[in-house]
């Protein structure tokens, strides 16, 4: 058993060193934040306002909606965009993705997903911190929009393994219980943050359940 554990640790180190083979980490920017640790492996994080590209998907299947949303947003950052007339001119990096020849925008992590009050799925890519709403090109796809995510305090439960709807529901329930135990008040619905592409080995994945909470007085 000890030998098997050692082999798994070595394999994990080798695969993680590959970076692009297993996920975004090591190569992509994450939004800056401050962190406070709570019992049960939960973190409280404080994020300032961030710019994001998002799309709403009307699909009852959670995983299908995530795939559709990811494709739309990936199209935007890989060139399906344009500079509006009157916007400041920049030297674009020409790229092609699903026919797009606009500016290429660096991928960041995480990719987020949450259910809207109307029961649709909202998928979101955060933009690089150097970007603003004014400097970003406009999406070619009318289903993609640029938004400012407000500053917020969130409770985060990190895990690896399956990201099936049942697994996400179980992790969400565990985070809700921790918030109850700590006397923290949720201010919005849960979201899921994904840090790796779907082909990542389950035990290497980094996934987080996120619930906005009321900051301590």
Tab-separated table of C-alpha atoms in Angstrom:
chain	number	residue	atom	x	y	z
A	1	UNK	CA	0.000	0.000	0.000
A	2	UNK	CA	2.866	2.357	0.837
A	3	UNK	CA	4.466	1.628	-2.545
A	4	UNK	CA	1.192	2.342	-4.359
A	5	UNK	CA	0.795	5.615	-2.473
A	6	UNK	CA	4.315	6.649	-3.427
A	7	UNK	CA	3.696	5.806	-7.088
A	8	UNK	CA	0.504	7.872	-7.112
A	9	UNK	CA	2.344	10.841	-5.568
A	10	UNK	CA	5.124	10.621	-8.154
A	11	UNK	CA	2.637	10.314	-11.012
A	12	UNK	CA	0.712	13.297	-9.719
A	13	UNK	CA	3.879	15.417	-9.557
A	14	UNK	CA	4.892	14.460	-13.096
A	15	UNK	CA	1.464	15.115	-14.556
A	16	UNK	CA	1.053	18.424	-12.750
A	17	UNK	CA	4.433	19.494	-14.092
A	18	UNK	CA	2.936	19.050	-17.555
A	19	UNK	CA	0.504	21.843	-16.805
A	20	UNK	CA	-1.252	22.122	-20.141
A	21	UNK	CA	-1.907	18.380	-20.188
A	22	UNK	CA	-4.027	18.428	-17.062
A	23	UNK	CA	-5.316	21.929	-16.573
A	24	UNK	CA	-4.958	25.667	-16.394
A	25	UNK	CA	-2.984	25.917	-13.157
A	26	UNK	CA	0.599	27.135	-13.379
A	27	UNK	CA	-0.067	28.942	-16.639
A	28	UNK	CA	-3.069	31.149	-15.972
A	29	UNK	CA	-3.945	34.106	-13.815
A	30	UNK	CA	-6.457	33.886	-10.974
A	31	UNK	CA	-8.287	36.894	-9.497
A	32	UNK	CA	-6.407	38.414	-6.554
A	33	UNK	CA	-7.995	37.908	-3.135
A	34	UNK	CA	-7.370	37.729	0.602
A	35	UNK	CA	-8.032	34.510	2.518
A	36	UNK	CA	-9.161	33.491	5.999
A	37	UNK	CA	-9.296	29.799	6.897
A	38	UNK	CA	-12.272	28.255	8.685
A	39	UNK	CA	-12.786	24.767	10.183
A	40	UNK	CA	-13.548	21.894	7.846
A	41	UNK	CA	-11.196	23.003	5.091
A	42	UNK	CA	-13.378	25.999	4.217
A	43	UNK	CA	-11.962	29.394	3.264
A	44	UNK	CA	-13.397	32.887	3.411
A	45	UNK	CA	-12.104	34.956	0.499
A	46	UNK	CA	-12.501	38.620	-0.311
A	47	UNK	CA	-12.472	39.631	-3.973
A	48	UNK	CA	-12.611	43.132	-5.376
A	49	UNK	CA	-14.645	43.920	-8.499
A	50	UNK	CA	-13.608	41.891	-11.559
A	51	UNK	CA	-14.413	42.052	-15.264
A	52	UNK	CA	-15.841	38.904	-16.839
A	53	UNK	CA	-17.329	37.524	-20.021
A	54	UNK	CA	-20.477	35.503	-19.427
A	55	UNK	CA	-23.231	33.675	-21.236
A	56	UNK	CA	-26.598	32.276	-20.188
A	57	UNK	CA	-27.555	28.786	-21.342
A	58	UNK	CA	-31.145	27.560	-21.327
A	59	UNK	CA	-30.483	23.847	-20.890
A	60	UNK	CA	-31.820	21.765	-17.978
A	61	UNK	CA	-28.755	19.518	-18.061
A	62	UNK	CA	-26.031	21.039	-15.884
A	63	UNK	CA	-23.089	19.407	-17.649
A	64	UNK	CA	-24.458	20.056	-21.141
A	65	UNK	CA	-25.024	23.715	-20.267
A	66	UNK	CA	-21.451	23.981	-19.030
A	67	UNK	CA	-20.085	22.602	-22.317
A	68	UNK	CA	-22.211	24.976	-24.396
A	69	UNK	CA	-21.256	27.966	-22.278
A	70	UNK	CA	-17.570	27.074	-22.353
A	71	UNK	CA	-17.604	26.846	-26.155
A	72	UNK	CA	-19.216	30.268	-26.497
A	73	UNK	CA	-16.782	31.941	-24.120
A	74	UNK	CA	-13.763	30.151	-25.571
A	75	UNK	CA	-14.836	31.455	-28.967
A	76	UNK	CA	-14.775	34.991	-27.594
A	77	UNK	CA	-11.294	34.839	-26.051
A	78	UNK	CA	-9.850	33.028	-29.096
A	79	UNK	CA	-10.857	35.709	-31.549
A	80	UNK	CA	-14.629	35.848	-32.059
A	81	UNK	CA	-14.621	39.532	-31.149
A	82	UNK	CA	-14.195	42.983	-32.652
A	83	UNK	CA	-13.342	46.541	-31.678
A	84	UNK	CA	-16.344	48.847	-31.696
A	85	UNK	CA	-16.045	51.980	-33.824
A	86	UNK	CA	-14.900	54.816	-31.622
A	87	UNK	CA	-13.041	52.566	-29.204
A	88	UNK	CA	-9.295	53.192	-28.716
A	89	UNK	CA	-7.242	51.429	-31.380
A	90	UNK	CA	-4.947	48.620	-30.276
A	91	UNK	CA	-2.690	46.259	-32.152
A	92	UNK	CA	-4.666	43.008	-32.026
A	93	UNK	CA	-3.195	39.547	-31.883
A	94	UNK	CA	-4.796	37.710	-34.789
A	95	UNK	CA	-6.163	34.284	-33.920
A	96	UNK	CA	-8.602	31.810	-35.364
A	97	UNK	CA	-11.203	29.904	-33.364
A	98	UNK	CA	-14.502	28.926	-34.876
A	99	UNK	CA	-13.885	31.498	-37.604
A	100	UNK	CA	-12.935	34.388	-35.312
A	101	UNK	CA	-10.105	36.728	-36.343
A	102	UNK	CA	-10.175	39.257	-33.525
A	103	UNK	CA	-8.010	39.785	-30.461
A	104	UNK	CA	-6.767	36.784	-28.532
A	105	UNK	CA	-7.347	37.145	-24.779
A	106	UNK	CA	-5.446	35.103	-22.204
A	107	UNK	CA	-7.352	32.323	-20.475
A	108	UNK	CA	-7.749	32.710	-16.715
A	109	UNK	CA	-9.090	30.464	-13.972
A	110	UNK	CA	-11.610	29.637	-12.696
A	111	UNK	CA	-14.540	29.063	-15.024
A	112	UNK	CA	-17.704	29.628	-12.988
A	113	UNK	CA	-21.226	28.242	-13.246
A	114	UNK	CA	-24.356	29.098	-11.295
A	115	UNK	CA	-28.122	28.897	-11.699
A	116	UNK	CA	-29.967	32.150	-12.403
A	117	UNK	CA	-33.247	32.971	-10.610
A	118	UNK	CA	-35.000	32.036	-13.862
A	119	UNK	CA	-33.527	28.536	-13.738
A	120	UNK	CA	-30.987	29.025	-16.521
A	121	UNK	CA	-27.264	28.375	-16.233
A	122	UNK	CA	-24.794	31.263	-16.259
A	123	UNK	CA	-21.217	30.433	-17.299
A	124	UNK	CA	-18.476	33.000	-16.727
A	125	UNK	CA	-14.815	33.552	-17.628
A	126	UNK	CA	-12.972	36.187	-15.606
A	127	UNK	CA	-10.841	38.470	-17.762
A	128	UNK	CA	-7.134	39.180	-17.106
A	129	UNK	CA	-6.667	41.820	-14.409
A	130	UNK	CA	-5.066	44.230	-16.891
A	131	UNK	CA	-8.295	44.328	-18.919
A	132	UNK	CA	-11.196	46.726	-18.403
A	133	UNK	CA	-14.645	46.945	-19.930
A	134	UNK	CA	-13.334	49.802	-22.062
A	135	UNK	CA	-10.242	47.972	-23.327
A	136	UNK	CA	-11.878	44.630	-24.118
A	137	UNK	CA	-13.143	43.937	-27.642
A	138	UNK	CA	-16.865	43.393	-28.124
A	139	UNK	CA	-18.092	39.789	-28.536
A	140	UNK	CA	-19.200	38.707	-32.016
A	141	UNK	CA	-21.688	36.297	-30.439
A	142	UNK	CA	-24.726	38.184	-29.074
A	143	UNK	CA	-25.097	35.444	-26.446
A	144	UNK	CA	-21.818	36.574	-24.840
A	145	UNK	CA	-21.736	39.745	-22.734
A	146	UNK	CA	-19.105	41.633	-20.750
A	147	UNK	CA	-19.954	42.395	-17.126
A	148	UNK	CA	-18.413	43.654	-13.907
A	149	UNK	CA	-18.623	41.138	-11.075
A	150	UNK	CA	-19.039	43.151	-7.850
A	151	UNK	CA	-16.686	42.978	-4.900
A	152	UNK	CA	-17.739	40.145	-2.610
A	153	UNK	CA	-16.854	37.908	0.306
A	154	UNK	CA	-17.313	34.215	-0.431
A	155	UNK	CA	-17.084	30.939	1.448
A	156	UNK	CA	-15.192	28.301	-0.519
A	157	UNK	CA	-15.032	24.523	-0.221
A	158	UNK	CA	-12.312	22.991	-2.395
A	159	UNK	CA	-12.292	19.357	-3.518
A	160	UNK	CA	-11.060	16.969	-6.193
A	161	UNK	CA	-12.747	14.014	-7.856
A	162	UNK	CA	-16.079	13.782	-9.632
A	163	UNK	CA	-17.913	16.895	-10.802
A	164	UNK	CA	-21.180	15.111	-11.526
A	165	UNK	CA	-24.382	16.878	-10.413
A	166	UNK	CA	-24.687	14.481	-7.450
A	167	UNK	CA	-21.097	15.121	-6.362
A	168	UNK	CA	-21.551	18.885	-6.614
A	169	UNK	CA	-24.782	18.694	-4.615
A	170	UNK	CA	-23.030	16.744	-1.840
A	171	UNK	CA	-20.162	19.238	-1.657
A	172	UNK	CA	-22.625	22.135	-1.617
A	173	UNK	CA	-24.544	20.566	1.267
A	174	UNK	CA	-21.300	20.191	3.225
A	175	UNK	CA	-20.441	23.864	2.695
A	176	UNK	CA	-23.935	24.975	3.705
A	177	UNK	CA	-23.571	22.967	6.921
A	178	UNK	CA	-20.232	24.639	7.684
A	179	UNK	CA	-21.772	28.080	7.188
A	180	UNK	CA	-24.568	27.126	9.578
A	181	UNK	CA	-22.076	25.860	12.162
A	182	UNK	CA	-20.017	29.069	11.895
A	183	UNK	CA	-23.032	31.371	12.025
A	184	UNK	CA	-22.365	32.817	8.568
A	185	UNK	CA	-25.226	34.190	6.475
A	186	UNK	CA	-25.384	33.369	2.767
A	187	UNK	CA	-26.271	36.345	0.573
A	188	UNK	CA	-26.690	34.556	-2.760
A	189	UNK	CA	-27.012	31.138	-4.367
A	190	UNK	CA	-24.084	28.688	-4.641
A	191	UNK	CA	-21.789	28.620	-7.655
A	192	UNK	CA	-19.216	26.114	-8.879
A	193	UNK	CA	-15.708	27.188	-9.882
A	194	UNK	CA	-13.758	24.905	-12.230
A	195	UNK	CA	-9.970	25.189	-12.531
A	196	UNK	CA	-9.230	22.363	-14.975
A	197	UNK	CA	-10.523	21.143	-18.349
A	198	UNK	CA	-12.875	18.136	-18.381
A	199	UNK	CA	-10.190	15.683	-19.543
A	200	UNK	CA	-8.188	16.209	-16.324
A	201	UNK	CA	-7.843	13.069	-14.229
A	202	UNK	CA	-10.435	13.307	-11.429
A	203	UNK	CA	-7.927	13.041	-8.563
A	204	UNK	CA	-5.977	15.989	-10.022
A	205	UNK	CA	-8.944	18.302	-10.457
A	206	UNK	CA	-9.406	21.446	-8.446
A	207	UNK	CA	-13.061	22.354	-8.096
A	208	UNK	CA	-14.664	24.730	-5.611
A	209	UNK	CA	-18.157	25.288	-4.299
A	210	UNK	CA	-18.626	28.996	-3.650
A	211	UNK	CA	-21.323	30.760	-1.626
A	212	UNK	CA	-21.349	34.563	-1.165
A	213	UNK	CA	-21.664	35.486	2.511
A	214	UNK	CA	-22.201	38.611	4.556
A	215	UNK	CA	-18.830	40.046	5.678
A	216	UNK	CA	-18.127	40.172	9.396
A	217	UNK	CA	-18.960	43.520	10.974
